[in-house]
Tab-separated table of C-alpha atoms in Angstrom:
chain	number	residue	atom	x	y	z
A	1	MET	CA	0.009	-0.022	-0.051
A	2	ILE	CA	1.434	3.439	-1.021
A	3	GLN	CA	2.634	5.620	1.842
A	4	SER	CA	0.637	8.876	2.746
A	5	ALA	CA	2.612	12.150	2.724
A	6	THR	CA	2.695	12.100	6.544
A	7	ASN	CA	4.304	8.696	6.604
A	8	ILE	CA	7.419	9.762	4.625
A	9	LYS	CA	10.473	9.849	6.934
A	10	ARG	CA	14.035	8.844	6.836
A	11	PRO	CA	15.195	5.842	8.720
A	12	ASP	CA	16.637	6.193	12.251
A	13	LYS	CA	20.373	6.914	12.176
A	14	GLU	CA	20.938	4.771	15.209
A	15	GLN	CA	19.252	1.885	13.570
A	16	LEU	CA	21.502	2.166	10.515
A	17	LYS	CA	24.696	3.057	12.307
A	18	VAL	CA	26.321	-0.368	12.250
A	19	VAL	CA	25.178	-0.889	8.674
A	20	ASN	CA	26.549	2.488	7.588
A	21	ARG	CA	30.040	1.725	8.784
A	22	LYS	CA	30.124	-1.488	6.747
A	23	VAL	CA	29.080	0.119	3.463
A	24	ASN	CA	30.653	3.551	3.249
A	25	GLN	CA	33.529	2.509	0.822
A	26	LEU	CA	33.525	5.415	-1.445
A	27	ASN	CA	35.537	7.612	0.922
A	28	ILE	CA	32.590	9.957	1.824
A	29	PRO	CA	33.053	11.681	5.184
A	30	ASP	CA	30.765	10.968	7.958
A	31	SER	CA	28.247	13.715	8.714
A	32	PRO	CA	25.485	14.451	11.053
A	33	LEU	CA	23.446	15.743	8.184
A	34	PRO	CA	21.081	13.304	6.301
A	35	ARG	CA	22.711	11.920	3.239
A	36	VAL	CA	21.051	12.099	0.041
A	37	VAL	CA	22.506	9.746	-2.757
A	38	ILE	CA	21.605	10.753	-6.067
A	39	ILE	CA	22.069	8.345	-9.079
A	40	GLY	CA	22.356	9.988	-12.495
A	41	ALA	CA	23.520	13.510	-13.642
A	42	GLY	CA	20.665	14.023	-15.929
A	43	PHE	CA	18.462	17.055	-16.053
A	44	GLY	CA	16.603	15.718	-12.853
A	45	GLY	CA	19.706	14.939	-10.755
A	46	ILE	CA	21.606	18.073	-11.918
A	47	ASN	CA	18.444	20.438	-10.816
A	48	LEU	CA	17.870	18.375	-7.697
A	49	VAL	CA	21.464	19.098	-6.488
A	50	LYS	CA	21.179	22.722	-7.502
A	51	LYS	CA	18.070	23.230	-5.409
A	52	LEU	CA	19.689	21.550	-2.319
A	53	LYS	CA	22.342	24.092	-2.211
A	54	ASN	CA	22.807	25.440	1.350
A	55	LYS	CA	20.240	23.142	2.671
A	56	PRO	CA	21.116	20.852	5.570
A	57	PHE	CA	21.841	17.719	3.638
A	58	GLN	CA	25.102	15.864	2.619
A	59	VAL	CA	24.545	15.273	-1.161
A	60	VAL	CA	26.482	12.559	-3.026
A	61	LEU	CA	25.947	12.289	-6.781
A	62	ILE	CA	26.901	9.085	-8.566
A	63	ASN	CA	27.267	8.847	-12.356
A	64	LYS	CA	28.896	6.618	-14.842
A	65	THR	CA	30.334	9.717	-16.846
A	66	ASN	CA	31.905	12.748	-15.204
A	67	TYR	CA	29.632	15.003	-17.391
A	68	HIS	CA	26.095	16.165	-17.714
A	69	LEU	CA	24.796	15.547	-21.241
A	70	PHE	CA	22.585	17.635	-23.147
A	71	GLN	CA	20.729	14.972	-25.068
A	72	PRO	CA	18.337	17.106	-27.234
A	73	LEU	CA	21.390	17.948	-29.489
A	74	MET	CA	23.016	14.612	-29.702
A	75	TYR	CA	21.663	14.221	-33.145
A	76	GLN	CA	23.885	17.279	-34.267
A	77	VAL	CA	27.017	15.576	-32.831
A	78	ALA	CA	25.870	12.406	-34.850
A	79	THR	CA	25.518	14.364	-38.092
A	80	ALA	CA	28.807	16.329	-37.761
A	81	GLY	CA	26.925	19.608	-36.756
A	82	LEU	CA	28.421	19.978	-33.352
A	83	GLU	CA	31.545	18.832	-31.558
A	84	ALA	CA	30.898	16.310	-28.741
A	85	SER	CA	32.356	18.581	-25.806
A	86	SER	CA	29.838	21.340	-26.678
A	87	ILE	CA	26.853	19.393	-25.503
A	88	ALA	CA	28.617	17.879	-22.348
A	89	PHE	CA	29.653	19.761	-19.203
A	90	PRO	CA	31.693	18.398	-16.320
A	91	VAL	CA	29.627	17.636	-13.210
A	92	ARG	CA	32.443	19.001	-10.891
A	93	GLY	CA	32.350	22.308	-12.903
A	94	ILE	CA	28.761	22.781	-12.130
A	95	PHE	CA	29.095	22.313	-8.445
A	96	ALA	CA	32.737	23.465	-7.925
A	97	HIS	CA	31.775	25.673	-4.784
A	98	LYS	CA	29.108	23.825	-3.169
A	99	LYS	CA	29.419	22.698	0.327
A	100	ASP	CA	28.635	19.170	1.509
A	101	PHE	CA	28.580	17.915	-2.160
A	102	TYR	CA	30.454	14.855	-3.235
A	103	PHE	CA	30.695	13.300	-6.699
A	104	ARG	CA	31.720	9.780	-7.582
A	105	LEU	CA	32.545	8.354	-10.965
A	106	ALA	CA	30.800	4.960	-10.651
A	107	GLU	CA	28.214	2.547	-12.005
A	108	VAL	CA	25.426	1.507	-9.697
A	109	GLN	CA	25.045	-2.409	-9.831
A	110	GLU	CA	22.292	-2.833	-7.281
A	111	VAL	CA	20.222	-1.141	-4.809
A	112	ASN	CA	19.932	-2.775	-1.351
A	113	SER	CA	16.662	-1.271	-0.233
A	114	GLU	CA	16.271	-3.288	2.999
A	115	GLU	CA	19.801	-2.089	4.368
A	116	ASN	CA	19.711	1.285	2.693
A	117	TYR	CA	22.784	1.208	0.690
A	118	VAL	CA	23.807	1.081	-3.127
A	119	GLU	CA	26.311	-1.339	-4.501
A	120	THR	CA	28.730	0.214	-7.274
A	121	ASN	CA	31.712	-0.971	-9.234
A	122	ILE	CA	33.982	0.776	-6.971
A	123	GLY	CA	32.395	0.079	-3.525
A	124	ASN	CA	29.148	0.347	-1.573
A	125	LEU	CA	27.611	3.412	-0.075
A	126	ASN	CA	24.803	3.959	2.590
A	127	TYR	CA	21.969	6.556	2.193
A	128	ASP	CA	19.267	8.117	4.167
A	129	TYR	CA	17.500	9.104	1.161
A	130	LEU	CA	18.006	7.574	-2.501
A	131	VAL	CA	17.131	9.444	-5.588
A	132	ILE	CA	17.050	7.478	-8.689
A	133	GLY	CA	17.394	9.682	-11.919
A	134	THR	CA	18.919	7.139	-14.268
A	135	GLY	CA	16.876	8.206	-17.377
A	136	SER	CA	15.908	5.816	-20.113
A	137	LYS	CA	17.496	3.423	-22.462
A	138	ALA	CA	16.603	2.008	-25.851
A	139	ASN	CA	13.729	-0.533	-25.985
A	140	TYR	CA	14.307	-3.042	-28.624
A	141	PHE	CA	11.129	-4.877	-27.907
A	142	GLY	CA	12.810	-8.179	-27.363
A	143	ASN	CA	14.516	-8.335	-30.727
A	144	ASP	CA	18.216	-9.067	-30.279
A	145	ASN	CA	19.003	-8.342	-33.975
A	146	PHE	CA	18.066	-4.785	-33.373
A	147	ARG	CA	20.184	-4.632	-30.352
A	148	THR	CA	23.269	-6.223	-32.146
A	149	HIS	CA	23.039	-4.550	-35.535
A	150	ALA	CA	21.090	-1.235	-35.187
A	151	LYS	CA	22.940	1.982	-34.510
A	152	GLY	CA	21.715	3.810	-31.472
A	153	MET	CA	21.816	7.319	-30.081
A	154	LYS	CA	21.377	7.223	-26.379
A	155	THR	CA	25.007	8.043	-25.394
A	156	LEU	CA	27.679	10.420	-26.455
A	157	TYR	CA	29.889	7.539	-27.546
A	158	GLN	CA	26.982	6.187	-29.766
A	159	ALA	CA	26.521	9.568	-31.335
A	160	ILE	CA	30.177	10.031	-32.230
A	161	GLY	CA	30.183	6.338	-33.355
A	162	LEU	CA	27.287	7.169	-35.584
A	163	ARG	CA	29.099	10.050	-37.198
A	164	ASN	CA	32.354	7.918	-37.575
A	165	PHE	CA	30.083	5.145	-39.195
A	166	GLY	CA	28.674	7.381	-41.540
A	167	LEU	CA	31.802	9.246	-42.721
A	168	LYS	CA	33.549	5.956	-42.991
A	169	GLY	CA	30.807	4.553	-45.069
A	170	LEU	CA	31.100	7.565	-47.514
A	171	GLU	CA	34.819	6.949	-47.875
A	172	ASP	CA	34.290	3.226	-48.519
A	173	THR	CA	31.563	3.927	-50.945
A	174	LEU	CA	34.194	5.704	-53.187
A	175	LEU	CA	35.864	2.396	-53.664
A	176	LEU	CA	32.731	0.765	-55.116
A	177	LYS	CA	32.222	0.470	-58.899
A	178	ASP	CA	28.556	-1.018	-59.070
A	179	SER	CA	25.841	1.573	-58.769
A	180	LYS	CA	23.512	-0.716	-57.017
A	181	GLU	CA	26.262	-1.513	-54.348
A	182	LYS	CA	26.747	2.237	-53.890
A	183	GLN	CA	22.963	2.673	-53.368
A	184	VAL	CA	22.887	0.097	-50.603
A	185	ALA	CA	25.832	1.643	-49.063
A	186	LEU	CA	24.320	5.056	-48.988
A	187	ASN	CA	20.817	3.920	-47.955
A	188	ILE	CA	19.909	5.289	-44.501
A	189	VAL	CA	16.841	3.867	-42.688
A	190	ILE	CA	15.827	5.433	-39.401
A	191	ALA	CA	13.116	3.611	-37.323
A	192	GLY	CA	11.066	5.954	-35.131
A	193	GLY	CA	9.100	9.148	-36.026
A	194	GLY	CA	9.637	10.908	-32.749
A	195	PRO	CA	11.628	14.009	-32.103
A	196	THR	CA	14.802	12.133	-32.408
A	197	GLY	CA	14.017	10.419	-35.728
A	198	VAL	CA	12.458	13.465	-37.329
A	199	GLU	CA	15.511	15.846	-36.214
A	200	LEU	CA	18.028	13.200	-37.438
A	201	ALA	CA	16.261	12.598	-40.696
A	202	GLY	CA	16.105	16.373	-41.369
A	203	ALA	CA	19.908	16.933	-40.512
A	204	LEU	CA	20.861	13.986	-42.801
A	205	ALA	CA	18.822	15.415	-45.600
A	206	GLU	CA	20.532	18.790	-45.177
A	207	PHE	CA	23.914	16.941	-45.260
A	208	LYS	CA	22.895	15.315	-48.305
A	209	LYS	CA	22.004	18.514	-50.061
A	210	LYS	CA	24.484	20.887	-48.745
A	211	ILE	CA	27.728	18.883	-47.716
A	212	PHE	CA	27.705	15.677	-49.801
A	213	PRO	CA	28.115	17.535	-53.239
A	214	LYS	CA	31.156	19.357	-52.098
A	215	ASP	CA	32.952	16.790	-50.167
A	216	TYR	CA	32.184	13.936	-52.422
A	217	PRO	CA	31.966	15.118	-56.033
A	218	GLU	CA	32.722	11.660	-57.285
A	219	LEU	CA	29.452	10.519	-56.068
A	220	SER	CA	26.009	11.498	-57.133
A	221	PRO	CA	23.755	12.803	-54.118
A	222	ASP	CA	20.983	10.931	-55.805
A	223	LEU	CA	22.513	7.565	-54.600
A	224	MET	CA	21.871	8.702	-51.180
A	225	SER	CA	18.296	7.657	-49.800
A	226	ILE	CA	16.914	8.472	-46.335
A	227	HIS	CA	14.011	6.373	-45.165
A	228	LEU	CA	12.024	7.273	-42.005
A	229	ILE	CA	9.723	4.389	-40.670
A	230	GLU	CA	7.005	5.056	-38.221
A	231	GLY	CA	4.606	2.633	-36.877
A	232	ALA	CA	1.936	5.269	-35.950
A	233	PRO	CA	-0.475	6.938	-38.269
A	234	ARG	CA	1.581	10.229	-38.002
A	235	LEU	CA	4.898	11.535	-37.061
A	236	LEU	CA	5.341	13.414	-33.683
A	237	SER	CA	2.369	11.658	-32.253
A	238	ALA	CA	2.822	13.327	-28.952
A	239	MET	CA	2.457	16.768	-30.636
A	240	SER	CA	-0.500	18.501	-32.440
A	241	ASN	CA	-1.813	17.391	-35.781
A	242	LYS	CA	-0.670	20.637	-37.358
A	243	ALA	CA	2.994	19.956	-36.100
A	244	SER	CA	2.650	16.485	-37.576
A	245	GLU	CA	1.386	17.409	-40.937
A	246	SER	CA	3.898	20.389	-41.202
A	247	THR	CA	6.708	17.961	-40.274
A	248	LEU	CA	5.637	15.295	-42.872
A	249	LYS	CA	5.387	18.079	-45.574
A	250	HIS	CA	8.823	19.528	-44.853
A	251	LEU	CA	10.554	16.115	-44.651
A	252	LYS	CA	9.081	14.949	-48.051
A	253	LYS	CA	10.012	18.258	-49.670
A	254	MET	CA	13.625	17.754	-48.332
A	255	GLY	CA	13.780	14.233	-49.977
A	256	VAL	CA	13.179	12.136	-46.940
A	257	LYS	CA	10.987	8.863	-47.916
A	258	VAL	CA	8.464	8.635	-44.964
A	259	LYS	CA	6.451	5.430	-44.422
A	260	LEU	CA	3.657	5.650	-41.735
A	261	ASN	CA	1.680	2.880	-40.298
A	262	THR	CA	4.580	0.629	-40.699
A	263	LEU	CA	6.696	-1.463	-38.048
A	264	VAL	CA	10.131	-2.769	-38.728
A	265	LYS	CA	10.120	-6.508	-38.183
A	266	ASP	CA	13.803	-7.427	-38.286
A	267	TYR	CA	17.189	-6.346	-39.301
A	268	ASP	CA	20.279	-8.582	-39.962
A	269	GLY	CA	22.977	-5.980	-40.695
A	270	THR	CA	22.214	-5.401	-44.257
A	271	LYS	CA	18.421	-5.994	-44.741
A	272	VAL	CA	15.718	-4.099	-43.060
A	273	THR	CA	12.518	-6.258	-43.130
A	274	LEU	CA	9.242	-4.317	-42.580
A	275	ALA	CA	6.029	-5.613	-41.121
A	276	ASP	CA	4.475	-6.007	-44.652
A	277	ASP	CA	7.558	-8.246	-45.641
A	278	SER	CA	8.841	-5.486	-47.916
A	279	VAL	CA	12.611	-5.109	-47.618
A	280	LEU	CA	15.051	-2.079	-47.550
A	281	TYR	CA	18.786	-3.000	-48.122
A	282	SER	CA	20.947	-0.897	-45.863
A	283	LYS	CA	24.042	-0.829	-43.798
A	284	TYR	CA	23.000	2.158	-41.960
A	285	PHE	CA	20.007	1.354	-39.885
A	286	ILE	CA	19.388	3.695	-36.839
A	287	TRP	CA	17.069	2.703	-34.065
A	288	SER	CA	15.139	5.564	-32.430
A	289	ALA	CA	11.704	3.667	-32.210
A	290	GLY	CA	11.423	3.110	-28.552
A	291	VAL	CA	12.728	3.651	-24.986
A	292	GLN	CA	12.258	2.247	-21.615
A	293	GLY	CA	13.156	3.129	-18.018
A	294	ASN	CA	16.710	2.483	-16.880
A	295	ALA	CA	15.792	1.158	-13.395
A	296	PRO	CA	18.859	-0.043	-11.579
A	297	CYS	CA	18.740	-3.800	-10.248
A	298	GLY	CA	17.660	-4.810	-6.783
A	299	LEU	CA	14.490	-2.676	-6.497
A	300	PRO	CA	11.351	-4.733	-5.155
A	301	GLU	CA	8.969	-5.950	-7.774
A	302	GLU	CA	6.074	-3.834	-6.445
A	303	GLY	CA	8.227	-0.682	-7.208
A	304	LEU	CA	8.395	-1.341	-10.998
A	305	VAL	CA	5.903	-1.023	-13.832
A	306	ARG	CA	5.795	-1.986	-17.395
A	307	GLY	CA	8.598	-0.462	-19.480
A	308	ASN	CA	11.129	-0.920	-16.572
A	309	ARG	CA	9.977	2.434	-14.925
A	310	ILE	CA	9.885	2.959	-11.155
A	311	LYS	CA	6.193	3.354	-9.910
A	312	VAL	CA	6.099	6.257	-7.667
A	313	ASN	CA	3.315	8.552	-5.957
A	314	ASP	CA	2.565	12.092	-6.271
A	315	PHE	CA	5.775	12.975	-4.309
A	316	ASN	CA	7.918	10.808	-6.369
A	317	LEU	CA	8.353	8.277	-3.608
A	318	MET	CA	8.605	4.714	-4.787
A	319	PHE	CA	5.838	2.302	-3.785
A	320	GLY	CA	6.812	0.131	-1.035
A	321	SER	CA	9.524	2.462	0.187
A	322	ASP	CA	9.746	5.191	2.805
A	323	ASN	CA	13.134	6.788	1.471
A	324	ILE	CA	13.601	5.793	-2.288
A	325	PHE	CA	12.563	8.492	-4.842
A	326	ALA	CA	12.625	8.406	-8.479
A	327	ILE	CA	12.643	11.360	-10.964
A	328	GLY	CA	12.586	12.044	-14.709
A	329	ASP	CA	12.320	9.383	-17.466
A	330	VAL	CA	12.759	6.420	-15.136
A	331	ALA	CA	9.760	7.393	-12.847
A	332	GLN	CA	5.949	6.822	-13.617
A	333	ILE	CA	3.567	8.570	-11.387
A	334	ALA	CA	0.934	5.865	-10.806
A	335	THR	CA	-1.550	8.009	-8.882
A	336	ASP	CA	-2.094	10.607	-11.662
A	337	ARG	CA	-5.587	9.870	-13.230
A	338	ASP	CA	-4.964	12.298	-16.152
A	339	ARG	CA	-1.825	10.520	-17.187
A	340	PRO	CA	-2.185	6.767	-16.534
A	341	LYS	CA	0.865	5.850	-18.584
A	342	GLY	CA	3.029	8.362	-16.839
A	343	HIS	CA	4.365	11.754	-17.893
A	344	PRO	CA	6.263	12.146	-21.219
A	345	MET	CA	9.933	11.502	-21.207
A	346	LEU	CA	10.840	15.097	-21.540
A	347	ALA	CA	13.592	17.151	-19.805
A	348	GLN	CA	11.073	19.664	-18.442
A	349	VAL	CA	9.385	16.764	-16.401
A	350	ALA	CA	12.828	15.741	-14.953
A	351	ILE	CA	13.729	19.347	-14.250
A	352	GLN	CA	10.409	20.171	-12.323
A	353	GLN	CA	10.419	16.857	-10.421
A	354	GLY	CA	14.086	17.393	-9.391
A	355	GLN	CA	13.388	20.973	-8.145
A	356	LEU	CA	10.324	19.941	-6.205
A	357	LEU	CA	11.832	16.934	-4.678
A	358	ALA	CA	14.683	19.312	-3.101
A	359	GLU	CA	11.889	21.144	-1.499
A	360	ASN	CA	10.037	18.207	-0.400
A	361	LEU	CA	13.277	16.628	1.221
A	362	GLN	CA	13.420	19.710	3.398
A	363	ARG	CA	9.864	19.547	4.281
A	364	ILE	CA	10.092	15.982	5.353
A	365	GLU	CA	13.149	16.695	7.508
A	366	ASN	CA	11.110	19.451	9.043
A	367	LYS	CA	8.194	17.191	9.552
A	368	GLN	CA	5.979	18.978	7.365
A	369	LYS	CA	3.808	17.659	4.515
A	370	PRO	CA	5.447	17.446	1.111
A	371	GLN	CA	3.884	18.962	-2.017
A	372	ALA	CA	2.404	16.761	-4.577
A	373	PHE	CA	3.959	17.132	-8.152
A	374	LYS	CA	1.906	18.952	-10.703
A	375	TYR	CA	3.569	19.145	-14.109
A	376	TRP	CA	3.572	22.441	-15.852
A	377	ASP	CA	3.631	21.659	-19.554
A	378	LYS	CA	5.610	24.418	-21.169
A	379	GLY	CA	5.290	23.013	-24.574
A	380	SER	CA	6.836	20.679	-27.157
A	381	MET	CA	9.028	21.253	-30.101
A	382	ALA	CA	11.204	19.781	-32.777
A	383	THR	CA	13.291	21.008	-35.511
A	384	ILE	CA	13.386	19.643	-39.056
A	385	GLY	CA	16.052	21.679	-40.642
A	386	LYS	CA	17.200	25.222	-41.489
A	387	ASN	CA	14.315	27.750	-40.847
A	388	LYS	CA	12.092	24.775	-40.162
A	389	ALA	CA	10.644	23.665	-36.804
A	390	VAL	CA	7.395	22.952	-35.098
A	391	VAL	CA	6.262	24.117	-31.578
A	392	ASP	CA	3.187	23.472	-29.317
A	393	ILE	CA	2.631	25.843	-26.507
A	394	GLY	CA	-0.652	25.121	-25.062
A	395	ASN	CA	-3.254	25.990	-27.771
A	396	ILE	CA	-0.645	27.792	-29.793
A	397	HIS	CA	0.829	25.851	-32.792
A	398	LEU	CA	3.773	27.378	-34.488
A	399	THR	CA	5.627	26.109	-37.565
A	400	GLY	CA	8.416	27.563	-39.955
A	401	PHE	CA	10.899	30.232	-39.124
A	402	VAL	CA	9.448	31.608	-36.003
A	403	ALA	CA	9.111	28.154	-34.493
A	404	TRP	CA	12.709	27.560	-35.592
A	405	LEU	CA	13.891	30.664	-33.630
A	406	ILE	CA	12.030	29.591	-30.626
A	407	TRP	CA	13.591	26.261	-30.780
A	408	ILE	CA	17.152	27.682	-30.992
A	409	PHE	CA	16.776	30.133	-27.973
A	410	VAL	CA	15.080	27.484	-25.754
A	411	HIS	CA	17.889	25.051	-26.388
A	412	LEU	CA	20.675	27.560	-25.844
A	413	ALA	CA	18.863	28.552	-22.614
A	414	PHE	CA	18.909	25.089	-21.160
A	415	LEU	CA	22.332	24.279	-22.356
A	416	MET	CA	24.762	23.841	-19.410
A	417	GLY	CA	27.779	26.368	-19.258
A	418	PHE	CA	28.372	29.815	-20.906
A	419	ARG	CA	31.141	28.304	-22.945
A	420	ASN	CA	29.002	25.598	-24.444
A	421	LYS	CA	26.297	28.266	-25.247
A	422	VAL	CA	28.603	30.490	-27.101
A	423	ILE	CA	30.312	27.420	-29.083
A	424	VAL	CA	26.893	26.119	-30.005
A	425	PHE	CA	25.590	29.482	-30.867
A	426	PHE	CA	28.597	30.483	-33.131
A	427	ASN	CA	28.614	26.950	-34.797
A	428	TRP	CA	24.877	27.419	-35.795
A	429	ILE	CA	25.692	30.805	-37.144
A	430	TYR	CA	28.655	29.496	-39.141
A	431	ASN	CA	26.316	26.491	-40.523
A	432	TYR	CA	23.610	28.885	-41.308
A	433	ILE	CA	25.795	31.222	-43.406
A	434	THR	CA	28.126	28.823	-44.984
A	435	PHE	CA	25.902	25.664	-45.229
A	436	ASP	CA	28.914	23.720	-43.871
A	437	ARG	CA	29.571	21.268	-40.915
A	438	ALA	CA	32.718	21.980	-39.340
A	439	THR	CA	33.201	18.837	-37.385
A	440	ARG	CA	33.454	16.228	-40.299
A	441	ILE	CA	36.465	14.365	-38.582
A	442	LEU	CA	36.657	10.725	-38.747
A	443	LEU	CA	38.032	9.314	-35.486
A	444	LYS	CA	39.401	5.803	-36.005
A	445	ARG	CA	40.208	3.637	-33.101
A	446	GLN	CA	44.020	2.938	-33.027
């Protein structure tokens, strides 16, 4: 049975004292302050730490990389529009002067909810409060071929790998003599018509039109085909019909071949088989058709729901727990009747949940009633290419140049670090004026 707000409390320090001595292996100093351990340096985790500044807590952030990644712009790294470092910002740089804050570079392997500690690859650490903000991962719907052969874009390494794979493929195509072999080599198939698939397809279409003819004059741009496959009746199904229709029109005008109401059945590394048994031959198959929660191991079964998300109440408290919280993509508020499938996996949800949880932890420590989470929908947006974007803000639906400007400034505003904002902004200006991509560097493993 889910706890009420008045039942939320941290465990008794005296009861945990013996356990704490055994599991504090990450060299975190003992403190009389309650320890908040946060897993994940995504939008939720970062904003939670920021809001806990100058609050009476010892905060420990654990993440498997030492940077916060601005995922909405990863597709630009994959298509040589931005350098990787411009969308990543070091965690220690964000919180350089924060007191009672500790960062550890580690991977959490399991959560021991009974004894209140986490197991990591570098040791174990006890907590008074645990906050899980581990985001999402690709969902291949049980198809191991997709997992093995498809190209993903959930991590910075994958985005750089996608760029390398594409550039290397273009170089290899120059060695082919048969035109049909060239077409297969330059056939790009993207599964998933959500924001990631749409933005990636648009960026590749612009690459084909502006960069391809200049860099590869020996090849005809007509040899390159970009296919976008979507299982739903329309693209950007979470946005308005106007946004979907405008996106479809722009992509088709840019030369992207869009297939709706079509599922991808299988992929063996060279052949994409669709649900109607039609086949697309391609060595460049990108999977953006589904995501699932990235919940760590060890959580009780009653705390998980379909899609590997953590079931939480209105206060982001996990079912069956008094001190484990989940925020962002990995969390699903099961008590919201208006959203039975949970909130959308968007940065704004994670940001707002992280900020509210910081306030609620303070309320819990003060034995006050925490505040229930209410999502403020600030809108959705996606860009299709130069001067082309779609924006939904309430009942306002914008397309074209104005929407594109809004998309630019919103993304710059949420990008971490002044340096990164400047670099990205000037990269965009350079690309806009010259129709060029300055980061077309092929990095080969030695």
